[in-house]
Amino acid sequence: MAFKGVTYRVIKALRQGTYQHAARGSIEDKNALMTGDISPEALIKIIERCNGTHHESSEHHESKGVEVHILKRDGWYIKFYFVDPDTVFISVHPSR
């Protein structure tokens, strides 16, 4: 999926609340969206400042055929994928 389609879809999910969080260890350190340390609105503002140079993608390491997207901007690391109809956030945290 091209960058503009990715940002459109993830912002739409954040606005509509149609997203989930991937279950994983140390989620309180890795997912500031889930813990409430960053709001969906603040995350949207970061994503809106991204361009194609802030985006990369690769295949999910466990689910073949699922593309995982990473956005890095303003000191934040945002990792997610799409599974219709939802968006699943793996990581949302300040870059380390």
PDB file of C-alpha atoms in Angstrom:
ATOM      1  CA  MET A   1       0.000   0.000   0.000  1.00  0.00           C
ATOM      2  CA  ALA A   2       1.336   3.425  -0.926  1.00  0.00           C
ATOM      3  CA  PHE A   3       2.198   6.002   1.727  1.00  0.00           C
ATOM      4  CA  LYS A   4      -0.838   8.249   1.151  1.00  0.00           C
ATOM      5  CA  GLY A   5      -3.206   5.292   1.413  1.00  0.00           C
ATOM      6  CA  VAL A   6      -1.515   4.178   4.629  1.00  0.00           C
ATOM      7  CA  THR A   7      -1.778   7.555   6.328  1.00  0.00           C
ATOM      8  CA  TYR A   8      -5.362   8.068   5.146  1.00  0.00           C
ATOM      9  CA  ARG A   9      -6.411   4.711   6.540  1.00  0.00           C
ATOM     10  CA  VAL A  10      -4.583   4.958   9.884  1.00  0.00           C
ATOM     11  CA  ILE A  11      -5.867   8.505  10.520  1.00  0.00           C
ATOM     12  CA  LYS A  12      -9.406   7.397   9.662  1.00  0.00           C
ATOM     13  CA  ALA A  13      -9.094   4.524  12.163  1.00  0.00           C
ATOM     14  CA  LEU A  14      -7.843   6.874  14.883  1.00  0.00           C
ATOM     15  CA  ARG A  15     -10.701   9.321  14.257  1.00  0.00           C
ATOM     16  CA  GLN A  16     -13.347   6.601  14.223  1.00  0.00           C
ATOM     17  CA  GLY A  17     -11.864   4.512  17.046  1.00  0.00           C
ATOM     18  CA  THR A  18     -11.687   1.458  14.807  1.00  0.00           C
ATOM     19  CA  TYR A  19      -8.333   0.215  16.028  1.00  0.00           C
ATOM     20  CA  GLN A  20      -6.941  -2.436  18.324  1.00  0.00           C
ATOM     21  CA  HIS A  21      -3.660  -3.031  20.127  1.00  0.00           C
ATOM     22  CA  ALA A  22      -1.490  -6.073  19.539  1.00  0.00           C
ATOM     23  CA  ALA A  23      -1.050  -8.218  22.626  1.00  0.00           C
ATOM     24  CA  ARG A  24       2.600  -8.371  23.623  1.00  0.00           C
ATOM     25  CA  GLY A  25       4.907  -8.250  26.595  1.00  0.00           C
ATOM     26  CA  SER A  26       5.967  -4.871  28.031  1.00  0.00           C
ATOM     27  CA  ILE A  27       3.041  -3.245  26.283  1.00  0.00           C
ATOM     28  CA  GLU A  28       3.080  -0.387  28.802  1.00  0.00           C
ATOM     29  CA  ASP A  29       6.550   0.537  27.486  1.00  0.00           C
ATOM     30  CA  LYS A  30       5.743  -0.039  23.841  1.00  0.00           C
ATOM     31  CA  ASN A  31       2.243   1.317  23.318  1.00  0.00           C
ATOM     32  CA  ALA A  32       1.673   4.836  24.605  1.00  0.00           C
ATOM     33  CA  LEU A  33      -1.633   4.961  22.711  1.00  0.00           C
ATOM     34  CA  MET A  34      -2.998   2.054  24.702  1.00  0.00           C
ATOM     35  CA  THR A  35      -1.792   3.438  28.034  1.00  0.00           C
ATOM     36  CA  GLY A  36      -3.182   6.893  27.260  1.00  0.00           C
ATOM     37  CA  ASP A  37       0.226   8.563  27.315  1.00  0.00           C
ATOM     38  CA  ILE A  38      -0.630   9.954  23.892  1.00  0.00           C
ATOM     39  CA  SER A  39      -4.137  10.684  22.635  1.00  0.00           C
ATOM     40  CA  PRO A  40      -5.439   9.642  19.225  1.00  0.00           C
ATOM     41  CA  GLU A  41      -5.673  13.339  18.327  1.00  0.00           C
ATOM     42  CA  ALA A  42      -2.011  13.985  19.196  1.00  0.00           C
ATOM     43  CA  LEU A  43      -0.981  10.888  17.237  1.00  0.00           C
ATOM     44  CA  ILE A  44      -2.961  12.115  14.212  1.00  0.00           C
ATOM     45  CA  LYS A  45      -1.037  15.409  14.308  1.00  0.00           C
ATOM     46  CA  ILE A  46       2.276  13.514  14.234  1.00  0.00           C
ATOM     47  CA  ILE A  47       1.112  11.295  11.363  1.00  0.00           C
ATOM     48  CA  GLU A  48      -0.131  14.320   9.394  1.00  0.00           C
ATOM     49  CA  ARG A  49       3.413  15.748   9.513  1.00  0.00           C
ATOM     50  CA  CYS A  50       4.860  12.566   7.968  1.00  0.00           C
ATOM     51  CA  ASN A  51       5.831  12.240   4.343  1.00  0.00           C
ATOM     52  CA  GLY A  52       7.065   9.255   2.403  1.00  0.00           C
ATOM     53  CA  THR A  53      10.567   9.557   3.848  1.00  0.00           C
ATOM     54  CA  HIS A  54       9.164   8.847   7.325  1.00  0.00           C
ATOM     55  CA  HIS A  55       7.497   5.603   6.219  1.00  0.00           C
ATOM     56  CA  GLU A  56       8.777   2.080   5.771  1.00  0.00           C
ATOM     57  CA  SER A  57       7.030  -1.268   5.554  1.00  0.00           C
ATOM     58  CA  SER A  58       7.808  -4.954   5.649  1.00  0.00           C
ATOM     59  CA  GLU A  59       5.992  -8.242   5.887  1.00  0.00           C
ATOM     60  CA  HIS A  60       4.758  -9.264   9.344  1.00  0.00           C
ATOM     61  CA  HIS A  61       7.214 -11.762  10.847  1.00  0.00           C
ATOM     62  CA  GLU A  62       4.457 -14.220  11.867  1.00  0.00           C
ATOM     63  CA  SER A  63       1.586 -13.527   9.454  1.00  0.00           C
ATOM     64  CA  LYS A  64       2.678 -13.898   5.867  1.00  0.00           C
ATOM     65  CA  GLY A  65       0.905 -11.531   3.528  1.00  0.00           C
ATOM     66  CA  VAL A  66       0.323  -8.868   6.216  1.00  0.00           C
ATOM     67  CA  GLU A  67       2.225  -5.638   5.587  1.00  0.00           C
ATOM     68  CA  VAL A  68       3.525  -3.862   8.715  1.00  0.00           C
ATOM     69  CA  HIS A  69       3.967  -0.092   8.505  1.00  0.00           C
ATOM     70  CA  ILE A  70       6.386   2.041  10.511  1.00  0.00           C
ATOM     71  CA  LEU A  71       6.245   5.821  10.764  1.00  0.00           C
ATOM     72  CA  LYS A  72       9.078   7.727  12.444  1.00  0.00           C
ATOM     73  CA  ARG A  73       8.520  11.427  13.029  1.00  0.00           C
ATOM     74  CA  ASP A  74       9.012  14.048  15.750  1.00  0.00           C
ATOM     75  CA  GLY A  75      10.817  11.520  17.967  1.00  0.00           C
ATOM     76  CA  TRP A  76       7.968   8.977  17.768  1.00  0.00           C
ATOM     77  CA  TYR A  77       7.976   5.398  16.511  1.00  0.00           C
ATOM     78  CA  ILE A  78       4.561   4.171  15.291  1.00  0.00           C
ATOM     79  CA  LYS A  79       4.167   0.585  14.092  1.00  0.00           C
ATOM     80  CA  PHE A  80       0.888  -0.908  12.887  1.00  0.00           C
ATOM     81  CA  TYR A  81      -0.846  -3.072  10.323  1.00  0.00           C
ATOM     82  CA  PHE A  82      -4.282  -3.358   8.794  1.00  0.00           C
ATOM     83  CA  VAL A  83      -6.635  -6.310   9.199  1.00  0.00           C
ATOM     84  CA  ASP A  84     -10.036  -5.522   7.751  1.00  0.00           C
ATOM     85  CA  PRO A  85     -11.839  -3.707   9.058  1.00  0.00           C
ATOM     86  CA  ASP A  86      -9.444  -2.627  11.816  1.00  0.00           C
ATOM     87  CA  THR A  87      -6.011  -1.155  12.307  1.00  0.00           C
ATOM     88  CA  VAL A  88      -3.788  -2.919  14.852  1.00  0.00           C
ATOM     89  CA  PHE A  89      -1.110  -0.902  16.662  1.00  0.00           C
ATOM     90  CA  ILE A  90       1.961  -2.894  17.623  1.00  0.00           C
ATOM     91  CA  SER A  91       4.071  -0.043  19.011  1.00  0.00           C
ATOM     92  CA  VAL A  92       3.551   3.651  19.683  1.00  0.00           C
ATOM     93  CA  HIS A  93       6.386   5.156  21.713  1.00  0.00           C
ATOM     94  CA  PRO A  94       9.106   7.778  21.722  1.00  0.00           C
ATOM     95  CA  SER A  95      12.103   6.655  19.666  1.00  0.00           C
ATOM     96  CA  ARG A  96      14.990   5.308  21.664  1.00  0.00           C
TER      97      ARG A  96
END
